[in-house]
């Protein structure tokens, strides 16, 4: 668990640096361009959902079958080349599908003409570039290195888009040019990941694809095919909200929704970090049939994911009114406050259930995920279709929460039945009580009543110290995590020595 926590912390530092930059943009830039950010976030959501069609399961296969091909640098290069060839075929397929259904897609979002039509037609390019960046990040995790790829991916996007909008707000470039230049940021991201990956391998990145046995080829093909539909359905379950909200309302509404969603995504950073580093470790453990190690990681990640995400959720929730008060156009963005709360609870649910998707992906029961997520994706689409016309943003967020709870429960039950393991310990309810106590303490400082921006910022800092201080103190005192307590002691010792 040591390397997982170390790499997880490094990844979290990078991610939170990016989140800090993104938060500045969310607070001070994006509220000024609600319509425009709504369009860009919709394209990004479509790209995220459609990326599995490009990848054809190659990103999951990159970690699942890497142990089979890691004997020599040439074997690794051949495997990496095979993954890229598969994704290239998927890129051609997605491009053809988009332009085949171009007219109904443009009609759904009411962008049949004008400059926004040409912008929306860039969607396939965003899909392809995002897909390849995911492939390269997954493959790099085989070397148990996630911090640098995260820095390349997170910082480039979090810095690039706000800078482009600053130029747009100052009438230096047009919105159309913002989108074209943002597309180039994705190109730079993919190239940067390839360059970094080259520093990790001792041989070439690409080579001729070697012949493999018919059995292994069939195993890779079947595994990848199942994971295409699994990944696609999972993403539909968690991202269809923004896509349908934009089509059924307008881009301004989806802009407000996306800003609150971005604030809420801060809560999910620890899970993203631990998932990337545990993915190849679970793959290796499954290959060795080391169920004891899998069970230990299952409970440990659940505890640490929930601990970090709960602290962040409580901190954000206690200061959200002050955050809205310092935003330009904050009254409009505050209309999505309930969205932030609902999506925040959804993230807590994802975190407390731990690495259930990874365990199933790398097990012989991975086919179960397909049936589960297809059902839940269909259920989520139905819920969004039912709830958005009546409740708009809140309806979309509620549909996501329902799907998130249902999906995690199905995975939990399946793992419990097959592997006889589960993620929860007595520490989870104790953490929940600590979170409630910390939130209650934060109420001592009234929120949303500051007369100036500086007073609001001071309130946020003071409240964060109270909430975070009590949370960490109780967690440490009750010895809920030996790993976290050790990190705190080491940090305190380094400060004292200075």
mmCIF file of C-alpha atoms in Angstrom, residues 243-497:
data_model
loop_
_atom_site.group_PDB
_atom_site.id
_atom_site.type_symbol
_atom_site.label_atom_id
_atom_site.label_comp_id
_atom_site.label_asym_id
_atom_site.label_seq_id
_atom_site.Cartn_x
_atom_site.Cartn_y
_atom_site.Cartn_z
ATOM 1 C CA UNK A 243 -25.398 15.897 -22.722
ATOM 2 C CA UNK A 244 -29.172 15.560 -22.350
ATOM 3 C CA UNK A 245 -29.512 18.744 -20.301
ATOM 4 C CA UNK A 246 -27.927 20.783 -23.107
ATOM 5 C CA UNK A 247 -30.198 19.210 -25.708
ATOM 6 C CA UNK A 248 -33.391 19.530 -23.635
ATOM 7 C CA UNK A 249 -32.796 23.038 -22.237
ATOM 8 C CA UNK A 250 -30.011 25.338 -23.455
ATOM 9 C CA UNK A 251 -26.264 25.862 -23.171
ATOM 10 C CA UNK A 252 -26.635 28.544 -20.483
ATOM 11 C CA UNK A 253 -28.401 26.091 -18.182
ATOM 12 C CA UNK A 254 -25.780 23.451 -18.888
ATOM 13 C CA UNK A 255 -23.107 26.089 -18.238
ATOM 14 C CA UNK A 256 -24.487 26.693 -14.724
ATOM 15 C CA UNK A 257 -24.746 22.930 -14.239
ATOM 16 C CA UNK A 258 -21.178 22.334 -15.414
ATOM 17 C CA UNK A 259 -19.715 24.993 -13.096
ATOM 18 C CA UNK A 260 -21.355 23.396 -10.055
ATOM 19 C CA UNK A 261 -20.329 19.982 -11.352
ATOM 20 C CA UNK A 262 -16.702 21.146 -11.638
ATOM 21 C CA UNK A 263 -16.718 22.390 -8.050
ATOM 22 C CA UNK A 264 -18.123 19.026 -6.985
ATOM 23 C CA UNK A 265 -15.466 17.106 -8.911
ATOM 24 C CA UNK A 266 -12.864 18.329 -6.419
ATOM 25 C CA UNK A 267 -14.307 15.655 -4.134
ATOM 26 C CA UNK A 268 -13.387 12.889 -6.589
ATOM 27 C CA UNK A 269 -9.667 13.645 -6.944
ATOM 28 C CA UNK A 270 -8.460 11.077 -4.349
ATOM 29 C CA UNK A 271 -10.425 8.294 -6.034
ATOM 30 C CA UNK A 272 -9.009 9.122 -9.455
ATOM 31 C CA UNK A 273 -5.485 9.041 -8.051
ATOM 32 C CA UNK A 274 -5.852 5.699 -6.283
ATOM 33 C CA UNK A 275 -7.687 4.077 -9.194
ATOM 34 C CA UNK A 276 -4.842 4.795 -11.592
ATOM 35 C CA UNK A 277 -2.154 3.359 -9.357
ATOM 36 C CA UNK A 278 -4.129 0.328 -8.110
ATOM 37 C CA UNK A 279 -5.294 -0.693 -11.583
ATOM 38 C CA UNK A 280 -2.108 -2.551 -12.644
ATOM 39 C CA UNK A 281 -1.599 -3.899 -9.118
ATOM 40 C CA UNK A 282 -5.068 -5.467 -9.109
ATOM 41 C CA UNK A 283 -4.410 -6.868 -12.593
ATOM 42 C CA UNK A 284 -1.231 -8.560 -11.361
ATOM 43 C CA UNK A 285 -2.942 -9.814 -8.176
ATOM 44 C CA UNK A 286 -5.770 -11.325 -10.205
ATOM 45 C CA UNK A 287 -3.281 -13.065 -12.455
ATOM 46 C CA UNK A 288 -1.562 -14.526 -9.369
ATOM 47 C CA UNK A 289 -4.967 -15.269 -7.761
ATOM 48 C CA UNK A 290 -3.849 -13.343 -4.693
ATOM 49 C CA UNK A 291 -7.315 -12.762 -3.229
ATOM 50 C CA UNK A 292 -5.921 -11.754 0.156
ATOM 51 C CA UNK A 293 -4.095 -8.818 -1.395
ATOM 52 C CA UNK A 294 -7.174 -7.839 -3.380
ATOM 53 C CA UNK A 295 -9.321 -7.880 -0.239
ATOM 54 C CA UNK A 296 -6.784 -5.731 1.620
ATOM 55 C CA UNK A 297 -6.653 -3.186 -1.210
ATOM 56 C CA UNK A 298 -10.440 -3.188 -1.497
ATOM 57 C CA UNK A 299 -10.900 -2.148 2.134
ATOM 58 C CA UNK A 300 -7.905 0.152 2.271
ATOM 59 C CA UNK A 301 -8.885 2.144 -0.823
ATOM 60 C CA UNK A 302 -12.481 2.403 0.359
ATOM 61 C CA UNK A 303 -11.338 3.850 3.681
ATOM 62 C CA UNK A 304 -8.852 6.329 2.247
ATOM 63 C CA UNK A 305 -11.058 7.386 -0.669
ATOM 64 C CA UNK A 306 -13.986 8.040 1.644
ATOM 65 C CA UNK A 307 -11.811 9.808 4.212
ATOM 66 C CA UNK A 308 -10.404 12.281 1.700
ATOM 67 C CA UNK A 309 -13.628 12.808 -0.253
ATOM 68 C CA UNK A 310 -15.708 13.351 2.902
ATOM 69 C CA UNK A 311 -13.269 15.978 4.183
ATOM 70 C CA UNK A 312 -13.470 17.799 0.862
ATOM 71 C CA UNK A 313 -17.256 17.528 0.642
ATOM 72 C CA UNK A 314 -17.755 18.907 4.147
ATOM 73 C CA UNK A 315 -15.289 21.713 3.478
ATOM 74 C CA UNK A 316 -16.974 22.735 0.227
ATOM 75 C CA UNK A 317 -20.493 22.435 1.584
ATOM 76 C CA UNK A 318 -19.742 24.583 4.622
ATOM 77 C CA UNK A 319 -18.395 27.439 2.456
ATOM 78 C CA UNK A 320 -20.438 27.177 -0.719
ATOM 79 C CA UNK A 321 -22.511 30.322 -0.071
ATOM 80 C CA UNK A 322 -19.360 32.375 0.387
ATOM 81 C CA UNK A 323 -17.944 30.871 -2.815
ATOM 82 C CA UNK A 324 -21.019 31.981 -4.743
ATOM 83 C CA UNK A 325 -20.797 35.463 -3.219
ATOM 84 C CA UNK A 326 -17.302 36.085 -4.639
ATOM 85 C CA UNK A 327 -18.192 34.935 -8.160
ATOM 86 C CA UNK A 328 -19.095 37.372 -10.903
ATOM 87 C CA UNK A 329 -22.633 36.460 -11.922
ATOM 88 C CA UNK A 330 -22.724 34.401 -8.724
ATOM 89 C CA UNK A 331 -26.489 34.712 -8.296
ATOM 90 C CA UNK A 332 -26.977 32.821 -11.569
ATOM 91 C CA UNK A 333 -24.460 30.123 -10.689
ATOM 92 C CA UNK A 334 -26.017 29.741 -7.214
ATOM 93 C CA UNK A 335 -29.145 28.417 -8.913
ATOM 94 C CA UNK A 336 -27.202 25.171 -9.213
ATOM 95 C CA UNK A 337 -26.363 24.838 -5.498
ATOM 96 C CA UNK A 338 -28.563 21.779 -5.089
ATOM 97 C CA UNK A 339 -26.845 20.269 -8.137
ATOM 98 C CA UNK A 340 -23.508 20.573 -6.348
ATOM 99 C CA UNK A 341 -24.881 18.900 -3.217
ATOM 100 C CA UNK A 342 -26.509 16.023 -5.107
ATOM 101 C CA UNK A 343 -23.465 15.365 -7.286
ATOM 102 C CA UNK A 344 -21.233 15.651 -4.208
ATOM 103 C CA UNK A 345 -23.203 12.881 -2.513
ATOM 104 C CA UNK A 346 -22.841 10.843 -5.704
ATOM 105 C CA UNK A 347 -19.048 11.205 -5.475
ATOM 106 C CA UNK A 348 -19.111 10.123 -1.827
ATOM 107 C CA UNK A 349 -20.982 6.982 -2.829
ATOM 108 C CA UNK A 350 -18.422 6.223 -5.552
ATOM 109 C CA UNK A 351 -15.552 6.713 -3.103
ATOM 110 C CA UNK A 352 -16.918 4.650 -0.227
ATOM 111 C CA UNK A 353 -17.468 1.631 -2.492
ATOM 112 C CA UNK A 354 -13.769 1.655 -3.390
ATOM 113 C CA UNK A 355 -12.241 -0.018 -6.423
ATOM 114 C CA UNK A 356 -15.148 -2.343 -7.214
ATOM 115 C CA UNK A 357 -15.063 -1.655 -10.974
ATOM 116 C CA UNK A 358 -11.340 -2.441 -11.215
ATOM 117 C CA UNK A 359 -11.752 -5.703 -9.318
ATOM 118 C CA UNK A 360 -14.533 -6.855 -11.630
ATOM 119 C CA UNK A 361 -12.747 -5.647 -14.783
ATOM 120 C CA UNK A 362 -9.747 -7.828 -14.045
ATOM 121 C CA UNK A 363 -11.662 -10.849 -12.778
ATOM 122 C CA UNK A 364 -13.268 -13.718 -14.634
ATOM 123 C CA UNK A 365 -16.632 -12.117 -13.829
ATOM 124 C CA UNK A 366 -15.927 -9.011 -15.903
ATOM 125 C CA UNK A 367 -18.860 -9.903 -18.178
ATOM 126 C CA UNK A 368 -21.202 -9.069 -15.303
ATOM 127 C CA UNK A 369 -20.244 -5.408 -15.667
ATOM 128 C CA UNK A 370 -21.638 -5.338 -19.173
ATOM 129 C CA UNK A 371 -25.120 -6.457 -18.166
ATOM 130 C CA UNK A 372 -25.123 -4.180 -15.112
ATOM 131 C CA UNK A 373 -24.009 -1.007 -16.837
ATOM 132 C CA UNK A 374 -26.183 -1.490 -19.927
ATOM 133 C CA UNK A 375 -29.205 -1.725 -17.628
ATOM 134 C CA UNK A 376 -28.094 1.271 -15.576
ATOM 135 C CA UNK A 377 -27.237 3.378 -18.621
ATOM 136 C CA UNK A 378 -30.693 2.738 -20.015
ATOM 137 C CA UNK A 379 -32.201 3.498 -16.614
ATOM 138 C CA UNK A 380 -30.216 6.757 -16.393
ATOM 139 C CA UNK A 381 -31.320 7.896 -19.842
ATOM 140 C CA UNK A 382 -34.923 7.164 -18.878
ATOM 141 C CA UNK A 383 -34.561 9.066 -15.587
ATOM 142 C CA UNK A 384 -33.001 12.070 -17.314
ATOM 143 C CA UNK A 385 -35.713 12.049 -19.960
ATOM 144 C CA UNK A 386 -38.320 11.917 -17.203
ATOM 145 C CA UNK A 387 -36.786 14.401 -14.740
ATOM 146 C CA UNK A 388 -35.102 17.095 -16.864
ATOM 147 C CA UNK A 389 -38.302 18.529 -18.442
ATOM 148 C CA UNK A 390 -39.804 19.079 -14.968
ATOM 149 C CA UNK A 391 -36.774 19.768 -12.757
ATOM 150 C CA UNK A 392 -34.057 20.738 -15.290
ATOM 151 C CA UNK A 393 -30.657 20.857 -13.505
ATOM 152 C CA UNK A 394 -31.837 19.179 -10.303
ATOM 153 C CA UNK A 395 -33.513 16.457 -12.353
ATOM 154 C CA UNK A 396 -30.294 15.704 -14.227
ATOM 155 C CA UNK A 397 -28.283 15.560 -10.989
ATOM 156 C CA UNK A 398 -30.862 13.325 -9.290
ATOM 157 C CA UNK A 399 -30.833 10.893 -12.210
ATOM 158 C CA UNK A 400 -27.036 10.647 -11.882
ATOM 159 C CA UNK A 401 -27.278 9.974 -8.137
ATOM 160 C CA UNK A 402 -29.865 7.225 -8.616
ATOM 161 C CA UNK A 403 -27.692 5.525 -11.235
ATOM 162 C CA UNK A 404 -24.551 5.884 -9.110
ATOM 163 C CA UNK A 405 -26.136 4.253 -6.071
ATOM 164 C CA UNK A 406 -27.677 1.463 -8.122
ATOM 165 C CA UNK A 407 -24.492 0.676 -10.031
ATOM 166 C CA UNK A 408 -22.310 0.558 -6.920
ATOM 167 C CA UNK A 409 -24.785 -1.681 -5.108
ATOM 168 C CA UNK A 410 -24.857 -4.132 -8.001
ATOM 169 C CA UNK A 411 -21.052 -4.317 -8.114
ATOM 170 C CA UNK A 412 -20.843 -4.664 -4.339
ATOM 171 C CA UNK A 413 -23.307 -7.570 -4.297
ATOM 172 C CA UNK A 414 -21.539 -9.358 -7.154
ATOM 173 C CA UNK A 415 -18.091 -9.092 -5.553
ATOM 174 C CA UNK A 416 -19.498 -10.173 -2.192
ATOM 175 C CA UNK A 417 -21.103 -13.233 -3.782
ATOM 176 C CA UNK A 418 -18.125 -14.314 -5.899
ATOM 177 C CA UNK A 419 -14.945 -13.271 -4.075
ATOM 178 C CA UNK A 420 -16.482 -13.185 -0.600
ATOM 179 C CA UNK A 421 -14.961 -9.788 0.130
ATOM 180 C CA UNK A 422 -16.423 -6.358 0.847
ATOM 181 C CA UNK A 423 -14.944 -2.865 1.300
ATOM 182 C CA UNK A 424 -16.523 -1.697 4.535
ATOM 183 C CA UNK A 425 -15.150 -1.703 8.060
ATOM 184 C CA UNK A 426 -16.305 -0.112 11.326
ATOM 185 C CA UNK A 427 -14.199 2.922 10.428
ATOM 186 C CA UNK A 428 -16.614 4.077 7.705
ATOM 187 C CA UNK A 429 -19.537 5.063 9.988
ATOM 188 C CA UNK A 430 -17.056 6.625 12.407
ATOM 189 C CA UNK A 431 -15.728 8.773 9.565
ATOM 190 C CA UNK A 432 -19.272 9.799 8.683
ATOM 191 C CA UNK A 433 -19.874 10.961 12.252
ATOM 192 C CA UNK A 434 -16.602 12.895 12.176
ATOM 193 C CA UNK A 435 -17.723 14.593 8.966
ATOM 194 C CA UNK A 436 -21.046 15.602 10.528
ATOM 195 C CA UNK A 437 -19.268 16.995 13.586
ATOM 196 C CA UNK A 438 -16.819 18.959 11.427
ATOM 197 C CA UNK A 439 -19.647 20.421 9.338
ATOM 198 C CA UNK A 440 -21.525 21.434 12.490
ATOM 199 C CA UNK A 441 -18.428 23.227 13.754
ATOM 200 C CA UNK A 442 -18.181 25.127 10.475
ATOM 201 C CA UNK A 443 -21.657 26.537 11.046
ATOM 202 C CA UNK A 444 -20.198 28.707 13.819
ATOM 203 C CA UNK A 445 -19.044 31.094 11.086
ATOM 204 C CA UNK A 446 -22.115 32.429 9.209
ATOM 205 C CA UNK A 447 -21.935 31.858 5.444
ATOM 206 C CA UNK A 448 -23.022 34.184 2.652
ATOM 207 C CA UNK A 449 -23.234 37.283 4.846
ATOM 208 C CA UNK A 450 -19.840 38.874 4.157
ATOM 209 C CA UNK A 451 -20.006 42.460 2.913
ATOM 210 C CA UNK A 452 -16.830 42.285 0.794
ATOM 211 C CA UNK A 453 -14.986 39.680 -1.245
ATOM 212 C CA UNK A 454 -12.071 39.798 1.183
ATOM 213 C CA UNK A 455 -14.354 39.101 4.148
ATOM 214 C CA UNK A 456 -15.900 36.184 2.258
ATOM 215 C CA UNK A 457 -12.423 34.796 1.533
ATOM 216 C CA UNK A 458 -11.459 35.232 5.185
ATOM 217 C CA UNK A 459 -14.597 33.366 6.218
ATOM 218 C CA UNK A 460 -13.721 30.507 3.836
ATOM 219 C CA UNK A 461 -10.178 30.257 5.212
ATOM 220 C CA UNK A 462 -11.301 30.400 8.836
ATOM 221 C CA UNK A 463 -14.076 27.892 8.305
ATOM 222 C CA UNK A 464 -11.745 25.543 6.407
ATOM 223 C CA UNK A 465 -9.263 25.617 9.285
ATOM 224 C CA UNK A 466 -12.009 24.786 11.785
ATOM 225 C CA UNK A 467 -13.585 22.049 9.690
ATOM 226 C CA UNK A 468 -10.345 20.514 8.451
ATOM 227 C CA UNK A 469 -8.625 20.807 11.806
ATOM 228 C CA UNK A 470 -11.352 18.959 13.691
ATOM 229 C CA UNK A 471 -11.653 16.306 10.973
ATOM 230 C CA UNK A 472 -7.910 15.567 10.929
ATOM 231 C CA UNK A 473 -7.624 15.716 14.720
ATOM 232 C CA UNK A 474 -10.415 13.211 15.305
ATOM 233 C CA UNK A 475 -9.225 10.935 12.489
ATOM 234 C CA UNK A 476 -5.704 10.924 13.903
ATOM 235 C CA UNK A 477 -6.784 10.528 17.528
ATOM 236 C CA UNK A 478 -9.037 7.566 16.757
ATOM 237 C CA UNK A 479 -6.246 5.926 14.687
ATOM 238 C CA UNK A 480 -8.567 5.169 11.804
ATOM 239 C CA UNK A 481 -5.673 4.781 9.353
ATOM 240 C CA UNK A 482 -2.142 3.720 10.318
ATOM 241 C CA UNK A 483 -0.920 4.908 6.911
ATOM 242 C CA UNK A 484 -2.380 8.386 7.294
ATOM 243 C CA UNK A 485 -1.185 8.659 10.892
ATOM 244 C CA UNK A 486 2.306 7.715 9.732
ATOM 245 C CA UNK A 487 2.246 10.369 7.041
ATOM 246 C CA UNK A 488 1.110 12.987 9.571
ATOM 247 C CA UNK A 489 3.887 12.026 11.977
ATOM 248 C CA UNK A 490 6.507 12.124 9.227
ATOM 249 C CA UNK A 491 5.258 15.522 8.086
ATOM 250 C CA UNK A 492 5.288 16.858 11.650
ATOM 251 C CA UNK A 493 8.799 15.488 12.206
ATOM 252 C CA UNK A 494 10.105 17.170 9.039
ATOM 253 C CA UNK A 495 8.622 20.494 10.176
ATOM 254 C CA UNK A 496 10.138 20.175 13.674
ATOM 255 C CA UNK A 497 13.588 19.335 12.275
#
